[in-house]
Tab-separated table of C-alpha atoms in Angstrom:
chain	number	residue	atom	x	y	z
A	1	MET	CA	-18.013	-11.449	-17.387
A	2	ASN	CA	-14.959	-9.614	-18.175
A	3	VAL	CA	-14.212	-7.371	-15.568
A	4	SER	CA	-10.830	-6.321	-16.849
A	5	GLY	CA	-12.491	-4.051	-19.537
A	6	ASN	CA	-14.115	-1.715	-16.698
A	7	THR	CA	-12.535	1.583	-15.761
A	8	LEU	CA	-10.602	2.479	-12.866
A	9	ARG	CA	-13.315	4.377	-11.285
A	10	ASP	CA	-16.043	1.440	-12.060
A	11	ALA	CA	-13.721	-0.970	-10.412
A	12	PHE	CA	-13.078	1.569	-7.343
A	13	ASP	CA	-16.794	1.700	-6.774
A	14	VAL	CA	-17.231	-1.868	-6.357
A	15	PHE	CA	-14.565	-2.245	-4.364
A	16	ILE	CA	-16.377	0.975	-2.018
A	17	LEU	CA	-19.360	-1.063	-1.946
A	18	PHE	CA	-17.393	-4.420	-0.894
A	19	ARG	CA	-15.768	-2.935	1.739
A	20	GLN	CA	-19.305	-0.573	3.076
A	21	ALA	CA	-21.336	-4.492	2.991
A	22	GLU	CA	-17.714	-5.603	5.237
A	23	GLY	CA	-18.580	-3.176	8.287
A	24	LEU	CA	-15.847	-0.738	7.161
A	25	SER	CA	-16.227	2.788	9.441
A	26	SER	CA	-17.458	5.577	6.862
A	27	ARG	CA	-13.458	7.416	7.888
A	28	THR	CA	-11.285	3.820	6.441
A	29	LEU	CA	-13.901	4.184	3.503
A	30	ASP	CA	-12.857	8.217	3.257
A	31	TRP	CA	-9.570	7.236	3.256
A	32	TYR	CA	-9.808	4.778	0.733
A	33	LYS	CA	-11.555	7.406	-1.332
A	34	TYR	CA	-8.758	9.932	-0.734
A	35	VAL	CA	-5.817	7.849	-1.765
A	36	MET	CA	-7.733	6.549	-5.186
A	37	LYS	CA	-8.222	10.142	-5.698
A	38	ALA	CA	-4.547	11.028	-5.567
A	39	LEU	CA	-3.859	8.278	-7.773
A	40	MET	CA	-6.479	9.294	-9.958
A	41	HIS	CA	-5.179	12.632	-10.117
A	42	SER	CA	-1.681	12.623	-10.225
A	43	PRO	CA	0.561	13.393	-13.185
A	44	ILE	CA	1.537	9.738	-14.667
A	45	GLY	CA	-1.361	9.092	-16.436
A	46	ILE	CA	-3.879	6.952	-14.680
A	47	SER	CA	-7.547	8.325	-14.834
A	48	PRO	CA	-10.853	7.302	-13.374
A	49	GLY	CA	-11.556	6.282	-16.788
A	50	THR	CA	-8.380	3.866	-17.600
A	51	LEU	CA	-8.974	0.314	-17.727
A	52	ILE	CA	-7.854	-1.614	-14.825
A	53	GLY	CA	-6.577	-3.855	-16.974
A	54	GLU	CA	-4.392	-2.107	-18.384
A	55	ILE	CA	-2.430	-0.494	-15.298
A	56	GLU	CA	1.194	-1.702	-14.709
A	57	ASN	CA	3.227	-1.704	-11.438
A	58	ALA	CA	5.405	0.380	-13.033
A	59	GLN	CA	2.813	3.509	-12.765
A	60	LEU	CA	1.748	2.658	-9.498
A	61	TYR	CA	5.682	2.583	-8.624
A	62	ARG	CA	6.015	5.757	-10.121
A	63	HIS	CA	2.919	7.679	-8.536
A	64	VAL	CA	4.041	6.318	-4.967
A	65	ALA	CA	7.857	7.551	-5.726
A	66	GLY	CA	6.012	11.144	-6.568
A	67	LEU	CA	3.936	11.256	-3.084
A	68	SER	CA	7.819	11.492	-1.546
A	69	ILE	CA	8.900	14.277	-4.195
A	70	GLY	CA	5.741	16.478	-4.524
A	71	GLY	CA	3.735	14.313	-6.440
A	72	HIS	CA	0.216	15.052	-4.421
A	73	GLY	CA	-0.860	18.661	-4.355
A	74	GLY	CA	2.956	20.018	-4.899
A	75	LYS	CA	3.883	19.221	-1.337
A	76	PRO	CA	5.651	15.969	-0.772
A	77	LEU	CA	4.598	13.426	1.796
A	78	GLN	CA	6.230	12.084	4.937
A	79	SER	CA	6.974	8.197	4.763
A	80	SER	CA	4.237	7.847	7.827
A	81	SER	CA	1.850	9.267	4.881
A	82	ILE	CA	2.969	7.712	2.398
A	83	ASN	CA	2.839	4.381	3.979
A	84	GLY	CA	-0.894	4.818	4.429
A	85	HIS	CA	-0.809	4.977	0.543
A	86	VAL	CA	0.715	2.135	-0.225
A	87	ARG	CA	-1.421	0.106	2.040
A	88	ALA	CA	-4.539	1.111	0.755
A	89	LEU	CA	-3.863	0.826	-2.916
A	90	ARG	CA	-2.488	-2.815	-2.093
A	91	ALA	CA	-5.332	-3.554	-0.338
A	92	PHE	CA	-7.429	-2.148	-3.214
A	93	PHE	CA	-5.643	-3.887	-5.974
A	94	ASN	CA	-5.399	-7.294	-4.286
A	95	TRP	CA	-8.964	-7.163	-4.157
A	96	ALA	CA	-8.796	-6.584	-8.033
A	97	TRP	CA	-7.080	-9.501	-8.436
A	98	LYS	CA	-9.206	-11.601	-6.512
A	99	GLU	CA	-12.253	-10.482	-8.328
A	100	LYS	CA	-10.169	-10.877	-11.281
A	101	TYR	CA	-10.449	-7.199	-12.704
A	102	THR	CA	-6.546	-7.539	-12.876
A	103	SER	CA	-4.163	-10.378	-14.532
A	104	GLU	CA	-1.852	-10.179	-11.664
A	105	LYS	CA	-1.598	-8.686	-8.203
A	106	LEU	CA	-0.021	-5.623	-8.421
A	107	LEU	CA	1.693	-3.905	-5.848
A	108	ASP	CA	2.230	-7.230	-4.240
A	109	ASN	CA	6.179	-6.443	-4.035
A	110	LEU	CA	6.115	-3.357	-2.872
A	111	ARG	CA	6.882	-2.771	0.973
A	112	PRO	CA	5.546	0.658	2.437
A	113	PRO	CA	8.136	2.838	3.645
A	114	ARG	CA	8.981	2.925	7.302
A	115	PRO	CA	6.833	5.835	9.075
A	116	ASP	CA	9.509	8.124	10.881
A	117	TYR	CA	9.689	7.733	14.619
A	118	LYS	CA	8.058	10.755	16.173
A	119	GLU	CA	9.096	11.263	19.785
A	120	VAL	CA	5.893	11.528	22.031
A	121	ILE	CA	5.861	14.926	23.786
A	122	VAL	CA	4.770	14.022	27.594
A	123	LEU	CA	3.922	16.695	29.812
A	124	THR	CA	5.747	17.763	32.811
A	125	ASP	CA	4.004	17.794	36.394
A	126	ALA	CA	3.918	21.405	36.135
A	127	GLU	CA	2.192	21.574	32.745
A	128	ILE	CA	-0.204	19.175	34.175
A	129	ALA	CA	-0.790	20.925	37.617
A	130	ARG	CA	-1.303	24.355	34.840
A	131	ILE	CA	-4.264	22.410	33.078
A	132	LEU	CA	-5.904	20.955	36.644
A	133	ILE	CA	-5.875	24.507	37.965
A	134	LEU	CA	-7.383	26.003	35.190
A	135	VAL	CA	-10.067	23.366	35.671
A	136	LYS	CA	-10.403	23.104	39.072
A	137	ASN	CA	-13.616	24.617	39.620
A	138	GLU	CA	-15.544	22.463	36.501
A	139	PRO	CA	-16.139	19.421	38.050
A	140	ARG	CA	-17.105	17.875	34.382
A	141	SER	CA	-13.803	19.520	32.872
A	142	LEU	CA	-11.804	18.361	35.706
A	143	ALA	CA	-13.014	14.504	35.594
A	144	ILE	CA	-12.733	14.361	31.628
A	145	ILE	CA	-9.078	15.828	31.872
A	146	THR	CA	-7.757	13.684	34.521
A	147	VAL	CA	-9.708	10.452	32.996
A	148	MET	CA	-7.617	11.487	29.783
A	149	LEU	CA	-4.302	11.952	31.824
A	150	ASP	CA	-4.731	8.615	33.538
A	151	THR	CA	-5.818	6.246	30.231
A	152	GLY	CA	-4.265	7.864	27.785
A	153	LEU	CA	-7.794	7.538	26.054
A	154	ARG	CA	-8.253	9.451	22.118
A	155	LEU	CA	-10.621	12.239	22.126
A	156	LYS	CA	-12.942	10.752	20.473
A	157	GLU	CA	-12.622	7.533	22.958
A	158	MET	CA	-13.761	9.988	25.678
A	159	VAL	CA	-16.430	11.899	23.502
A	160	GLU	CA	-18.403	8.716	23.285
A	161	ALA	CA	-17.579	7.327	26.622
A	162	SER	CA	-20.726	6.290	28.180
A	163	LEU	CA	-21.198	5.974	32.220
A	164	ASP	CA	-22.736	2.645	31.351
A	165	ASN	CA	-19.586	1.254	30.719
A	166	LEU	CA	-17.531	3.073	34.024
A	167	ASP	CA	-16.970	1.236	36.707
A	168	LEU	CA	-16.068	3.571	39.630
A	169	ASN	CA	-15.501	0.663	42.092
A	170	SER	CA	-13.535	-1.586	40.151
A	171	GLY	CA	-11.611	1.841	38.455
A	172	TYR	CA	-12.512	0.718	35.090
A	173	LEU	CA	-13.919	2.131	31.667
A	174	LYS	CA	-14.939	0.108	28.650
A	175	VAL	CA	-14.590	2.296	25.689
A	176	MET	CA	-15.028	1.717	21.864
A	177	GLY	CA	-11.363	2.398	20.262
A	178	LYS	CA	-9.932	2.548	16.398
A	179	GLY	CA	-11.446	-0.102	14.175
A	180	ARG	CA	-13.742	0.040	16.336
A	181	LYS	CA	-12.412	-2.459	19.077
A	182	GLU	CA	-13.838	-2.304	22.466
A	183	ARG	CA	-11.299	-2.085	24.816
A	184	ILE	CA	-10.774	-1.577	29.200
A	185	VAL	CA	-8.559	1.259	30.670
A	186	LEU	CA	-8.296	1.605	33.916
A	187	ILE	CA	-8.717	4.555	36.122
A	188	GLY	CA	-6.529	5.865	39.040
A	189	LEU	CA	-8.088	6.811	42.472
A	190	GLN	CA	-7.877	10.966	41.391
A	191	ALA	CA	-9.824	10.273	38.515
A	192	ARG	CA	-12.416	8.463	39.862
């Protein structure tokens, strides 16, 4: 079967099924869909009905370049967002090449832009004290806040944390992090 005669939409639908079968999270699948929608609705002339075998690198380069000057919803994307778009598009087109939807590995030579460095803003001791005063009479909130301050857990990790995975004697909590990777975080004496 000549899969290069399929439309971009057809190939992408199969790609999503493939990634679902691999067990990717719904958030990752949604990101792929978001990036592909941006490509299929960009002003460069690639549409859902475009034959995937006819797409060229130059078109994809124009799309990526357009992201930095307002080619996505009229506003320019930051380099970290463009980086994510490039990585998702490369994953799709690499898969498409392996599955013989394309005759060449599109975007293979395009390196994503480096994300801008963002300084992490750390709470001061006075800010932490003000937060703790606000929750001092709410034991559950106090526990949540102190554990998050001690460990740096993401909100989703904290929400999904289980008492079954807590060892107060040893001072650790096992959590499921990004990419469904399990990790252990240490909890200080005050949080315990």
